[in-house]
PDB file of N, CA, C and O in Angstrom:
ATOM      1  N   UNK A   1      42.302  54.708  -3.302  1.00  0.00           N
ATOM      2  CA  UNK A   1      41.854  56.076  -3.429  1.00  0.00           C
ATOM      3  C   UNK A   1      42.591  56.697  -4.611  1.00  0.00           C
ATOM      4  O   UNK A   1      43.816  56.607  -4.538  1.00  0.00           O
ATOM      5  N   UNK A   2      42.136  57.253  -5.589  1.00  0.00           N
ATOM      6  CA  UNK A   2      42.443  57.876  -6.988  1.00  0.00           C
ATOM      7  C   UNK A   2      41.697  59.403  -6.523  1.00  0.00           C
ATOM      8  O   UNK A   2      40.527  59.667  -6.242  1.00  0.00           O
ATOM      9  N   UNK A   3      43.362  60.546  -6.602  1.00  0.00           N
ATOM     10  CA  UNK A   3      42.335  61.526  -6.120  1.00  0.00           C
ATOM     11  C   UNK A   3      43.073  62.456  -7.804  1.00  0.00           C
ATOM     12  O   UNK A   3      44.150  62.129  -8.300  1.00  0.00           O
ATOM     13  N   UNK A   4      42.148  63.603  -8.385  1.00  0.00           N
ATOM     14  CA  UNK A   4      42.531  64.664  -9.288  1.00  0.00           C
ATOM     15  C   UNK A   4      41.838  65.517  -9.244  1.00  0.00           C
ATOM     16  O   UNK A   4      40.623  65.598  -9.065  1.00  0.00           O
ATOM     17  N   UNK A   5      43.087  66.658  -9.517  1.00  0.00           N
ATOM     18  CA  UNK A   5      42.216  68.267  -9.444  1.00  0.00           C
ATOM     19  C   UNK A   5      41.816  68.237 -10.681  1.00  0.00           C
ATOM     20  O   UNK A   5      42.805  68.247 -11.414  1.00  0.00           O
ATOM     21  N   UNK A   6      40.504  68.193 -11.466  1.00  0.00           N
ATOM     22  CA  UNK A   6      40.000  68.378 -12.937  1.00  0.00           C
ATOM     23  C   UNK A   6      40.017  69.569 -12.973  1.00  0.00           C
ATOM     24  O   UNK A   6      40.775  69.743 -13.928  1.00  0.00           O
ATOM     25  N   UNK A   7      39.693  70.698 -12.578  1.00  0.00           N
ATOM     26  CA  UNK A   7      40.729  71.900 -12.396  1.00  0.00           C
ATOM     27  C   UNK A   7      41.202  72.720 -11.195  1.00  0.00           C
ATOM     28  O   UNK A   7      41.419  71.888 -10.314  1.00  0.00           O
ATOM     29  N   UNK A   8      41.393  73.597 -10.859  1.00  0.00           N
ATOM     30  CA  UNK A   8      41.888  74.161 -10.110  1.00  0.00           C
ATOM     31  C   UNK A   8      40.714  74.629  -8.790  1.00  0.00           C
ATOM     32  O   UNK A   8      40.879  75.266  -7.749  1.00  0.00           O
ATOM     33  N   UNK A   9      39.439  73.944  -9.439  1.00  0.00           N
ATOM     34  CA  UNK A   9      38.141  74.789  -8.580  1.00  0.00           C
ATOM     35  C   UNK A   9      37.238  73.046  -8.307  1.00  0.00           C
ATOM     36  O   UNK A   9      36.315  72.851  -7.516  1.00  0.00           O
ATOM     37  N   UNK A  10      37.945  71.906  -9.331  1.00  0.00           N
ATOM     38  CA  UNK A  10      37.423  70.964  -9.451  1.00  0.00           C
ATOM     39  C   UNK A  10      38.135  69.597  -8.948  1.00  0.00           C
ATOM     40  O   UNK A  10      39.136  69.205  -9.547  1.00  0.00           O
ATOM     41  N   UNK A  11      37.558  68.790  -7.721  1.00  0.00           N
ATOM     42  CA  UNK A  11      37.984  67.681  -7.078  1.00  0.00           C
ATOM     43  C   UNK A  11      37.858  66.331  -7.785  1.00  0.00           C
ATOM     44  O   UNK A  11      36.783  66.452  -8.372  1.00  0.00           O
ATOM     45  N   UNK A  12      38.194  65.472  -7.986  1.00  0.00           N
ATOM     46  CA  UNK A  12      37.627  64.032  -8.164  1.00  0.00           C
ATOM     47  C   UNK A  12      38.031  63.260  -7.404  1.00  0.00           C
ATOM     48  O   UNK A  12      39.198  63.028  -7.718  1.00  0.00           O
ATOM     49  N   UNK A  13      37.590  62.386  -6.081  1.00  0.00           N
ATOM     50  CA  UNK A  13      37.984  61.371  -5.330  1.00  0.00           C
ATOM     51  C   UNK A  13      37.537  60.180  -5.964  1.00  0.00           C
ATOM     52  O   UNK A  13      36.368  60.135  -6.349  1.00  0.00           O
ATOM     53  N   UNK A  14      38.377  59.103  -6.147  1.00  0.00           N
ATOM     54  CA  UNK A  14      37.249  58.052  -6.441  1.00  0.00           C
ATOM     55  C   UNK A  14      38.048  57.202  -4.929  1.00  0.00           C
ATOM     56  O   UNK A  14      39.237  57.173  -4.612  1.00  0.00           O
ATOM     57  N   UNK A  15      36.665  56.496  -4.144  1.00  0.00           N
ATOM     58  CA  UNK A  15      36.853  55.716  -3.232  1.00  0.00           C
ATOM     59  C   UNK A  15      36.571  54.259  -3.600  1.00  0.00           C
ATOM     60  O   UNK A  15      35.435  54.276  -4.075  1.00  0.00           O
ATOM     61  N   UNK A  16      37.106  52.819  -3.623  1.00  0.00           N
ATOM     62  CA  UNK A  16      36.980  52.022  -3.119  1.00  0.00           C
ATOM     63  C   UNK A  16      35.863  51.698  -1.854  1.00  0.00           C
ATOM     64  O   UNK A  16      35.693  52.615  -1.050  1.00  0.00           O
ATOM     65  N   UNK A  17      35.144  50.500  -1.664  1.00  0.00           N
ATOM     66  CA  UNK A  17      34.574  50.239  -0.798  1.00  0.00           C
ATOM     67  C   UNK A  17      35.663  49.704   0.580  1.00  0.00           C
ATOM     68  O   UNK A  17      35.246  49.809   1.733  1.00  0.00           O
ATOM     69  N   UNK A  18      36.851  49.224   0.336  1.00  0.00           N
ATOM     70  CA  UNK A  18      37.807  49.218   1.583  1.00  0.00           C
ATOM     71  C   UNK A  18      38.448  50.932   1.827  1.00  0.00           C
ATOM     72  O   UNK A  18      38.968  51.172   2.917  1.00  0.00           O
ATOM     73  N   UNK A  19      38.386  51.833   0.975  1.00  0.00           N
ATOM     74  CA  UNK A  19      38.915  53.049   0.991  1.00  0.00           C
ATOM     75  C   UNK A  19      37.626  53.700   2.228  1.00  0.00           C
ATOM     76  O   UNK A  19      37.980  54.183   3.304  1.00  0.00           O
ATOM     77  N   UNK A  20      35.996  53.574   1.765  1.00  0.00           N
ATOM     78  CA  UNK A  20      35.098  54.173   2.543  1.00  0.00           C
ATOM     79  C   UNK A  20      35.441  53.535   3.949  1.00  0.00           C
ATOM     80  O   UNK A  20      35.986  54.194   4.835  1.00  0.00           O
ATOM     81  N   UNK A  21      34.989  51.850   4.135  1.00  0.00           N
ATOM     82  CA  UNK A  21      35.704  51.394   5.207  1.00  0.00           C
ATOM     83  C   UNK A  21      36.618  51.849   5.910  1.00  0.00           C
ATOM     84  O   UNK A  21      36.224  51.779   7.074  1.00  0.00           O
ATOM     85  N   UNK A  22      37.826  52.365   5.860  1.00  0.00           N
ATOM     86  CA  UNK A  22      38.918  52.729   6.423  1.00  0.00           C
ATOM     87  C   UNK A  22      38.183  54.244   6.900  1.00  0.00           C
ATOM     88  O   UNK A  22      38.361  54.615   8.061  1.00  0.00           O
ATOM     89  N   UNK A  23      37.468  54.977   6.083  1.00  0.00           N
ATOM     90  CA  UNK A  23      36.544  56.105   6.920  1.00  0.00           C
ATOM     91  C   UNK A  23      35.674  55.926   8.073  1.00  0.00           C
ATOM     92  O   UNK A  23      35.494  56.813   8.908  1.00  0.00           O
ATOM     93  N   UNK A  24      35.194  54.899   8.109  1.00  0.00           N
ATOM     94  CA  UNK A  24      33.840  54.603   8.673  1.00  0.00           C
ATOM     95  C   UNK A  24      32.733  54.500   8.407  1.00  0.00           C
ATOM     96  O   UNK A  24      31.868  54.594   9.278  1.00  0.00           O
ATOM     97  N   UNK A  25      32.412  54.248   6.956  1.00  0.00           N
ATOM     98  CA  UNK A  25      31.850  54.805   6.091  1.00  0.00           C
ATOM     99  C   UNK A  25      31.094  53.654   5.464  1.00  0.00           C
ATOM    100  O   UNK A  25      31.288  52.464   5.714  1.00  0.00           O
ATOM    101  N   UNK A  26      30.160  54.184   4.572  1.00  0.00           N
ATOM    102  CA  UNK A  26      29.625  53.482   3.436  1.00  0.00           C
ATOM    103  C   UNK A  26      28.675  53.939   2.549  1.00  0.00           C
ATOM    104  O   UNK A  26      27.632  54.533   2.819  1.00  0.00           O
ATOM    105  N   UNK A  27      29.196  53.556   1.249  1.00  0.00           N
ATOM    106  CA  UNK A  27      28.345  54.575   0.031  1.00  0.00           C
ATOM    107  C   UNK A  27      27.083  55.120   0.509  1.00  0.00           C
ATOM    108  O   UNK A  27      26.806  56.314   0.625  1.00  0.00           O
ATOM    109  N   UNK A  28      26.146  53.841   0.845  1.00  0.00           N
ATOM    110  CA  UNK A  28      24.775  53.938   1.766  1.00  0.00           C
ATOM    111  C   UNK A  28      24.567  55.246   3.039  1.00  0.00           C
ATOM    112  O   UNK A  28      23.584  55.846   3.471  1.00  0.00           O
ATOM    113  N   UNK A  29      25.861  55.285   3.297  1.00  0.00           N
ATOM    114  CA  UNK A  29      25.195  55.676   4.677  1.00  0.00           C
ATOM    115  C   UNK A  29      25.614  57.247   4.778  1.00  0.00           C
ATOM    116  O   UNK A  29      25.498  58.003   5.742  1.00  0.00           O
ATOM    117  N   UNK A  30      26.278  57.566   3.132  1.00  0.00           N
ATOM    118  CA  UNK A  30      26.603  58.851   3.279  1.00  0.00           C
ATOM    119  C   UNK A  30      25.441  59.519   2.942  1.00  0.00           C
ATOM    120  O   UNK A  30      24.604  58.908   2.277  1.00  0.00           O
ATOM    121  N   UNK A  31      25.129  61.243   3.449  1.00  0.00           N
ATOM    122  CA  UNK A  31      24.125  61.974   3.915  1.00  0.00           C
ATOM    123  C   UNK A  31      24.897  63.546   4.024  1.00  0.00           C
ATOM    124  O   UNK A  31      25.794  63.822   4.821  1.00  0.00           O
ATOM    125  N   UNK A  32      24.452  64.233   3.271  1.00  0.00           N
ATOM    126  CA  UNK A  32      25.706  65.562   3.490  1.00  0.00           C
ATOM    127  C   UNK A  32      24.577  65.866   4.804  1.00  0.00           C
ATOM    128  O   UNK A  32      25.369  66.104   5.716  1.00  0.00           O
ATOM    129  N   UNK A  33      23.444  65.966   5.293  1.00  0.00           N
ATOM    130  CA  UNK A  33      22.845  66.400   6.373  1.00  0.00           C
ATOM    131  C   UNK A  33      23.367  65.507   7.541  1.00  0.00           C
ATOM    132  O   UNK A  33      22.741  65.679   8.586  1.00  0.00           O
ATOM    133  N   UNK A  34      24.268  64.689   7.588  1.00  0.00           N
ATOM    134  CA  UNK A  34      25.080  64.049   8.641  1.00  0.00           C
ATOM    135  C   UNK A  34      26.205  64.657   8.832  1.00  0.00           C
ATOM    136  O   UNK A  34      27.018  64.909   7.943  1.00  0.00           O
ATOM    137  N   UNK A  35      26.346  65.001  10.316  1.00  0.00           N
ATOM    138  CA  UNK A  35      27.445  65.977  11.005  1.00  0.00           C
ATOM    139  C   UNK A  35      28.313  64.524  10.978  1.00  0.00           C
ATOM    140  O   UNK A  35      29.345  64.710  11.623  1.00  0.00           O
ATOM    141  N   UNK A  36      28.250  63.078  10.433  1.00  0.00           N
ATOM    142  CA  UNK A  36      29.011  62.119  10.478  1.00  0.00           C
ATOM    143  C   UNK A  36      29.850  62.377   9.415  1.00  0.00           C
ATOM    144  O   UNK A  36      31.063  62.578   9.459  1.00  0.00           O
ATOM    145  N   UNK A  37      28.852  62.351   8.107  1.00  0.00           N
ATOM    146  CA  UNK A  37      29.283  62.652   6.568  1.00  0.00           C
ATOM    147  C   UNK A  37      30.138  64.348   6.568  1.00  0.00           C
ATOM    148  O   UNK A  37      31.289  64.673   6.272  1.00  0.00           O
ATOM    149  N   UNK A  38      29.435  64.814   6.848  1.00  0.00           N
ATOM    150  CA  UNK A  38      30.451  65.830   7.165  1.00  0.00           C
ATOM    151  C   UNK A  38      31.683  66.007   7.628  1.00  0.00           C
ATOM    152  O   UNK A  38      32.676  66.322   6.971  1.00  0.00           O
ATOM    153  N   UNK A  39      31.582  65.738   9.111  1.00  0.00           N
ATOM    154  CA  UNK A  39      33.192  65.402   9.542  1.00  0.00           C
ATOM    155  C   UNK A  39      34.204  64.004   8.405  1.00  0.00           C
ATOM    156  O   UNK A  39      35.416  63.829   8.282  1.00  0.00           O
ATOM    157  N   UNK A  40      33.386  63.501   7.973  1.00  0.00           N
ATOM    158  CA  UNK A  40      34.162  62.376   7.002  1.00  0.00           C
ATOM    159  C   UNK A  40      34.884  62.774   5.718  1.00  0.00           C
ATOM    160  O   UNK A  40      35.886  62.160   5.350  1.00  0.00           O
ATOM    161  N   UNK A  41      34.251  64.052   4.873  1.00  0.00           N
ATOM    162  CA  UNK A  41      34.719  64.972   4.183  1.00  0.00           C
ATOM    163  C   UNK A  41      35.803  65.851   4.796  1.00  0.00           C
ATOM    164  O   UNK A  41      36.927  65.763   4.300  1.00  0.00           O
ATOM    165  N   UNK A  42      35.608  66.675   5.795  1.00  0.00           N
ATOM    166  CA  UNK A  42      36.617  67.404   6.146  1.00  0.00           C
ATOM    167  C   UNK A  42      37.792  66.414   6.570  1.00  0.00           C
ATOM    168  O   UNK A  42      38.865  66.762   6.078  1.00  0.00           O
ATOM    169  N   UNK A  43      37.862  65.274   7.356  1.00  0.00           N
ATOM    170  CA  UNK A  43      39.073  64.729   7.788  1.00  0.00           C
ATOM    171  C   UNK A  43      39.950  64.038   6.058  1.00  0.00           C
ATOM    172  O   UNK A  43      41.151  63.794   5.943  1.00  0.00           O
ATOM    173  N   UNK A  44      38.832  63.876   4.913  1.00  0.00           N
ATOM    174  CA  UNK A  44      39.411  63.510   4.105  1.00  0.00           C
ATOM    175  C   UNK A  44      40.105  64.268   2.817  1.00  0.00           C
ATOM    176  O   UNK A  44      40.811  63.832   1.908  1.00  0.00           O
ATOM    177  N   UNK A  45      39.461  65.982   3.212  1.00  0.00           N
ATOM    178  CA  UNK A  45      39.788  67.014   2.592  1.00  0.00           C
ATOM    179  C   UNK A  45      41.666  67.102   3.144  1.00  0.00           C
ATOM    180  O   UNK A  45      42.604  67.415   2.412  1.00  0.00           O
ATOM    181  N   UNK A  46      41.740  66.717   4.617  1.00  0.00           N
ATOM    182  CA  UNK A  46      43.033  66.517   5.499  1.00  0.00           C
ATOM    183  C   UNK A  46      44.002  65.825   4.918  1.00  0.00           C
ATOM    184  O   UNK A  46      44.988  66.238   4.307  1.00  0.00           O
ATOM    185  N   UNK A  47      43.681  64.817   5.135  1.00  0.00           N
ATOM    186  CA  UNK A  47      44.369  63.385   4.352  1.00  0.00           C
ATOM    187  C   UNK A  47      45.450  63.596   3.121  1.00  0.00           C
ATOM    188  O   UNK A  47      46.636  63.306   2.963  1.00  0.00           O
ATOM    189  N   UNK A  48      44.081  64.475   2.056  1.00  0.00           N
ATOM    190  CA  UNK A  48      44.473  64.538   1.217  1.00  0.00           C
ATOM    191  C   UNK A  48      45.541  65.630   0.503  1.00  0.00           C
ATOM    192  O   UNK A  48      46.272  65.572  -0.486  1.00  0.00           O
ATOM    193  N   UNK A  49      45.207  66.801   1.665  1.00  0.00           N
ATOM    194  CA  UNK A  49      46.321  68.122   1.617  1.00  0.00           C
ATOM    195  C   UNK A  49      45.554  68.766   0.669  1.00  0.00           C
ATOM    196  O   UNK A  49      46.093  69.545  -0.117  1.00  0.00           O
ATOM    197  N   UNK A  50      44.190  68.515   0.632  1.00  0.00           N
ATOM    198  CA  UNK A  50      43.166  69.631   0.201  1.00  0.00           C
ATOM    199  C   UNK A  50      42.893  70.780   0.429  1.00  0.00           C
ATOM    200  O   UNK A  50      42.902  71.672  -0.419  1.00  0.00           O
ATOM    201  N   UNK A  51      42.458  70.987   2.273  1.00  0.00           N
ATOM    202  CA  UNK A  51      41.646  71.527   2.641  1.00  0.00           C
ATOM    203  C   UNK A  51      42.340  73.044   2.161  1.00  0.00           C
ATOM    204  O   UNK A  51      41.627  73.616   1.336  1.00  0.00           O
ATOM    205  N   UNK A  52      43.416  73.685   2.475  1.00  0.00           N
ATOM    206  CA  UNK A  52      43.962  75.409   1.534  1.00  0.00           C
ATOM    207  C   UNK A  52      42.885  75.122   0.276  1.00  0.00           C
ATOM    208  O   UNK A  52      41.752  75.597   0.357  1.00  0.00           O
ATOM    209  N   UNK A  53      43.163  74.574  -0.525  1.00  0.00           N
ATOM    210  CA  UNK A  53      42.472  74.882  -1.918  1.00  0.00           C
ATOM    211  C   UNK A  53      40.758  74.540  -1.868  1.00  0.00           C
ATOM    212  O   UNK A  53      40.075  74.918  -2.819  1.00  0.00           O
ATOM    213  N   UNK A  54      40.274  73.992  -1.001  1.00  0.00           N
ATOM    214  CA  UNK A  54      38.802  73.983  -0.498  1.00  0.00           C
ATOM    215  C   UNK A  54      38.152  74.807   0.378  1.00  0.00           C
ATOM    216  O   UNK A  54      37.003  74.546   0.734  1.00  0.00           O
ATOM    217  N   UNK A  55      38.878  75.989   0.859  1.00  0.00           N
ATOM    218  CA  UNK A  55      38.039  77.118   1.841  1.00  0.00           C
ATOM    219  C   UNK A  55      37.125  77.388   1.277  1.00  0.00           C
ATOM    220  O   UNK A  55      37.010  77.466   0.054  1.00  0.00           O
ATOM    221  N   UNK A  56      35.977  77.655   2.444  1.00  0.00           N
ATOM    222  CA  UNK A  56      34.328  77.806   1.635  1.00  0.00           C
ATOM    223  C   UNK A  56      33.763  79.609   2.213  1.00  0.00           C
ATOM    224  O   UNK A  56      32.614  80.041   2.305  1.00  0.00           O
ATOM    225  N   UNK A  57      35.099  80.315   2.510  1.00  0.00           N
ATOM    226  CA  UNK A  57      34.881  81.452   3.520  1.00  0.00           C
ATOM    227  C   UNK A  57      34.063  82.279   2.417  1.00  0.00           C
ATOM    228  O   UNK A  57      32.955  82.611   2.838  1.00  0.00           O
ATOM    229  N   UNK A  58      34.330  82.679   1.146  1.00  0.00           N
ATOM    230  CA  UNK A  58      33.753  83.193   0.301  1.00  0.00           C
ATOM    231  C   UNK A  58      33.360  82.386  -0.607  1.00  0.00           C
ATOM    232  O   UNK A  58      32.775  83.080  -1.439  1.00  0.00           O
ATOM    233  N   UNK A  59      33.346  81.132  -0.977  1.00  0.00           N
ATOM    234  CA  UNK A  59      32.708  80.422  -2.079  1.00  0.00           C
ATOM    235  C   UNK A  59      31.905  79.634  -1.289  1.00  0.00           C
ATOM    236  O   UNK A  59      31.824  79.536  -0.065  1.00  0.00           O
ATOM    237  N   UNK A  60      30.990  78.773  -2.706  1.00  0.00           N
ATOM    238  CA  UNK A  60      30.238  77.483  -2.001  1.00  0.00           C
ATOM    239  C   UNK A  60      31.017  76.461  -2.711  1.00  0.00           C
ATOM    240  O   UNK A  60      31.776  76.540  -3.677  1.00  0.00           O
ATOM    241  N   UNK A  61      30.594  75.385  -1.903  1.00  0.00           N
ATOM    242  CA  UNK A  61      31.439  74.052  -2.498  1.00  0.00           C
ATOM    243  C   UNK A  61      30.422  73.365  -2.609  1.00  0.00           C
ATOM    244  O   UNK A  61      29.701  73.424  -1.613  1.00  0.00           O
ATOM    245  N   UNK A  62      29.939  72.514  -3.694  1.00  0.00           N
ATOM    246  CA  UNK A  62      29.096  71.747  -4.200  1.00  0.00           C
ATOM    247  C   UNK A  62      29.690  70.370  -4.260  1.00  0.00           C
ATOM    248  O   UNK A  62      30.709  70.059  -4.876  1.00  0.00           O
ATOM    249  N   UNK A  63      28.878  69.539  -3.498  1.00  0.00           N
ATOM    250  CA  UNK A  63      29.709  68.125  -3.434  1.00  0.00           C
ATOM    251  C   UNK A  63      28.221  66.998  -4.633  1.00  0.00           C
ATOM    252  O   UNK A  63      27.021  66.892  -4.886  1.00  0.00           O
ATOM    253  N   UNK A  64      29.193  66.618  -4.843  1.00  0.00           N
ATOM    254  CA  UNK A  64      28.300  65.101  -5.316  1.00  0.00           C
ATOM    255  C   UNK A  64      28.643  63.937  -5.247  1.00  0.00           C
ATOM    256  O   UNK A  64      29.831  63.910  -5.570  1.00  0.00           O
ATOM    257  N   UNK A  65      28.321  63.029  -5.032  1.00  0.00           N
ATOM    258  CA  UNK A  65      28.633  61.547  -4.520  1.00  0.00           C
ATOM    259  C   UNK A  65      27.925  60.924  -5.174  1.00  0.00           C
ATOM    260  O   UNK A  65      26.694  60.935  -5.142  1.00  0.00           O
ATOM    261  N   UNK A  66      28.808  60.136  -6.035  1.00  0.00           N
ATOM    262  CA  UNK A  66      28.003  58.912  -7.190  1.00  0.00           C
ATOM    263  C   UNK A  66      28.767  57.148  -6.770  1.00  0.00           C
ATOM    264  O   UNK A  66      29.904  56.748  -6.521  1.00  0.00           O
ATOM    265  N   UNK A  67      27.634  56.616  -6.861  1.00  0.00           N
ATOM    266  CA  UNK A  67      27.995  55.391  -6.827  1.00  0.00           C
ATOM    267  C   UNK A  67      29.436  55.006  -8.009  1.00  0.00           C
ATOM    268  O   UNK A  67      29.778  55.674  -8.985  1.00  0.00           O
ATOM    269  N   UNK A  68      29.941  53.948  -7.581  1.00  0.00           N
ATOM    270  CA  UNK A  68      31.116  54.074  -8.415  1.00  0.00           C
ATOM    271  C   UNK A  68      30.997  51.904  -8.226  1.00  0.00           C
ATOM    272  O   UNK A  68      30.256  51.600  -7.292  1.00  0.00           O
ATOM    273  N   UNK A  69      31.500  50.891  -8.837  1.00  0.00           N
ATOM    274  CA  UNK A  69      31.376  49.730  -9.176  1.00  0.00           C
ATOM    275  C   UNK A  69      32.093  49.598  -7.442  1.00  0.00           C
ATOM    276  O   UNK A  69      32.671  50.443  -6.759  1.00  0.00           O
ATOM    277  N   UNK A  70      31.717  48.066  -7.148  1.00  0.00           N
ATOM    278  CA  UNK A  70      32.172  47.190  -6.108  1.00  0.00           C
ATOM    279  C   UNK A  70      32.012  48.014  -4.721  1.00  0.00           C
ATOM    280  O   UNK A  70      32.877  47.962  -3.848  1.00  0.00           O
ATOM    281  N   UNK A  71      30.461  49.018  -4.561  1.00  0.00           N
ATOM    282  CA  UNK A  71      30.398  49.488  -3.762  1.00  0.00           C
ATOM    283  C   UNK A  71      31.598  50.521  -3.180  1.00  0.00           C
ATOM    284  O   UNK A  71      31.808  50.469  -1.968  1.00  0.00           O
ATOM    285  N   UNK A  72      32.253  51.293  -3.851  1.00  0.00           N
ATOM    286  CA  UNK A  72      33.133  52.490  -4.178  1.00  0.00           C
ATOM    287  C   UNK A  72      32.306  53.198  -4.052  1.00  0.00           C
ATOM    288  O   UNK A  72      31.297  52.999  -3.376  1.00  0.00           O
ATOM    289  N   UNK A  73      32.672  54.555  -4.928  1.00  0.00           N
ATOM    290  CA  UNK A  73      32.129  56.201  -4.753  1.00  0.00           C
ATOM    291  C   UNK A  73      32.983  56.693  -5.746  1.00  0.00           C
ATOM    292  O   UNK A  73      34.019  56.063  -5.959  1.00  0.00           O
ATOM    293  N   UNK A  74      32.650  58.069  -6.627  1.00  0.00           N
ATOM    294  CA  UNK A  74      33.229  58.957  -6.671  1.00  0.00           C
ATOM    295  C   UNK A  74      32.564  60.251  -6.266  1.00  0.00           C
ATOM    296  O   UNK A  74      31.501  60.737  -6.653  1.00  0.00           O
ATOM    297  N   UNK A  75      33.433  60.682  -5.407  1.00  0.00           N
ATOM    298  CA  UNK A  75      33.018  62.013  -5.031  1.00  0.00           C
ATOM    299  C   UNK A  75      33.670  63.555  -5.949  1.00  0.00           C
ATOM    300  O   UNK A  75      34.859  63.847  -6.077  1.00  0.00           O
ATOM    301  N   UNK A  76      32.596  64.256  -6.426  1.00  0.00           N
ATOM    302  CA  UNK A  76      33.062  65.814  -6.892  1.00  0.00           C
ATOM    303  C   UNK A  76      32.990  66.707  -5.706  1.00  0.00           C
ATOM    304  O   UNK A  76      32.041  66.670  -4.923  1.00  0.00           O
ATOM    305  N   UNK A  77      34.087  67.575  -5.573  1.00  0.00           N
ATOM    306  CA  UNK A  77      34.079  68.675  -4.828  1.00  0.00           C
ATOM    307  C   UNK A  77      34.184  70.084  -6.037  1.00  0.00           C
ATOM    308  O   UNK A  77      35.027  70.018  -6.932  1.00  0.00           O
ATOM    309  N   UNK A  78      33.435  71.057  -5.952  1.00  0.00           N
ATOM    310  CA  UNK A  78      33.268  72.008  -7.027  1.00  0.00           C
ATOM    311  C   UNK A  78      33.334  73.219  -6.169  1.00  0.00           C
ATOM    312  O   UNK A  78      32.423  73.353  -5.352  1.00  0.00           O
ATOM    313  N   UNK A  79      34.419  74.273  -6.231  1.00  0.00           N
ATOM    314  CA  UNK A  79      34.334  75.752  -5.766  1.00  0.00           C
ATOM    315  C   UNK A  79      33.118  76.189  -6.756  1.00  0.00           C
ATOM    316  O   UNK A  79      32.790  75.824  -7.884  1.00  0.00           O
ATOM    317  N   UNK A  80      32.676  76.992  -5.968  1.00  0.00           N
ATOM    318  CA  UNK A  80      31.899  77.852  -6.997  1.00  0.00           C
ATOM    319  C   UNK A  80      31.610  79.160  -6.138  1.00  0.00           C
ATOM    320  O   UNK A  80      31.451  79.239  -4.920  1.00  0.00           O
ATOM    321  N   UNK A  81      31.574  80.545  -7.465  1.00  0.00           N
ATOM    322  CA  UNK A  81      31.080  81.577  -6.716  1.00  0.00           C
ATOM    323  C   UNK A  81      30.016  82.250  -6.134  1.00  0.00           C
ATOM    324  O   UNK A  81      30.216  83.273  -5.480  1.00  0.00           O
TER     325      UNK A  81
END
């Protein structure tokens, strides 16, 4: 797991395919309309000592999930107003 704030409003996770594994996970089977994929973000927003700088009480958070080599991921998390 390679995680960076690109800025202060901007996430970059990159996952490994043993990194998704260890979630429960798989590039495939992520779905932001899954209360699975969902809870899989928030426990990893945890993990990571994210979640303070990811509150969505007044912003939106825009996620994107791109394939990344050897069945990995990188995921963007984006505050926005």
């Amino acid at each position: 797991m390679n995680i960076q704030f690109e800025t202060p409003e901007r996430l970059k996770i990159q996952l490994t395919a043993a990194d998704l594994n260890e979630l429960g996970t798989t590039y495939g089977e992520l779905d932001y309309a899954s209360a699975d994929t969902r809870k899989m973000l928030d426990d990893l927003l945890g993990r990571i000592g994210a979640k303070d700088e990811f509150k969505t009480t007044d912003r939106r958070l825009v996620i994107e999930i791109l394939p990344a080599e050897k069945d990995g991921c990188i995921i963007f998390l984006t505050l926005v107003k």
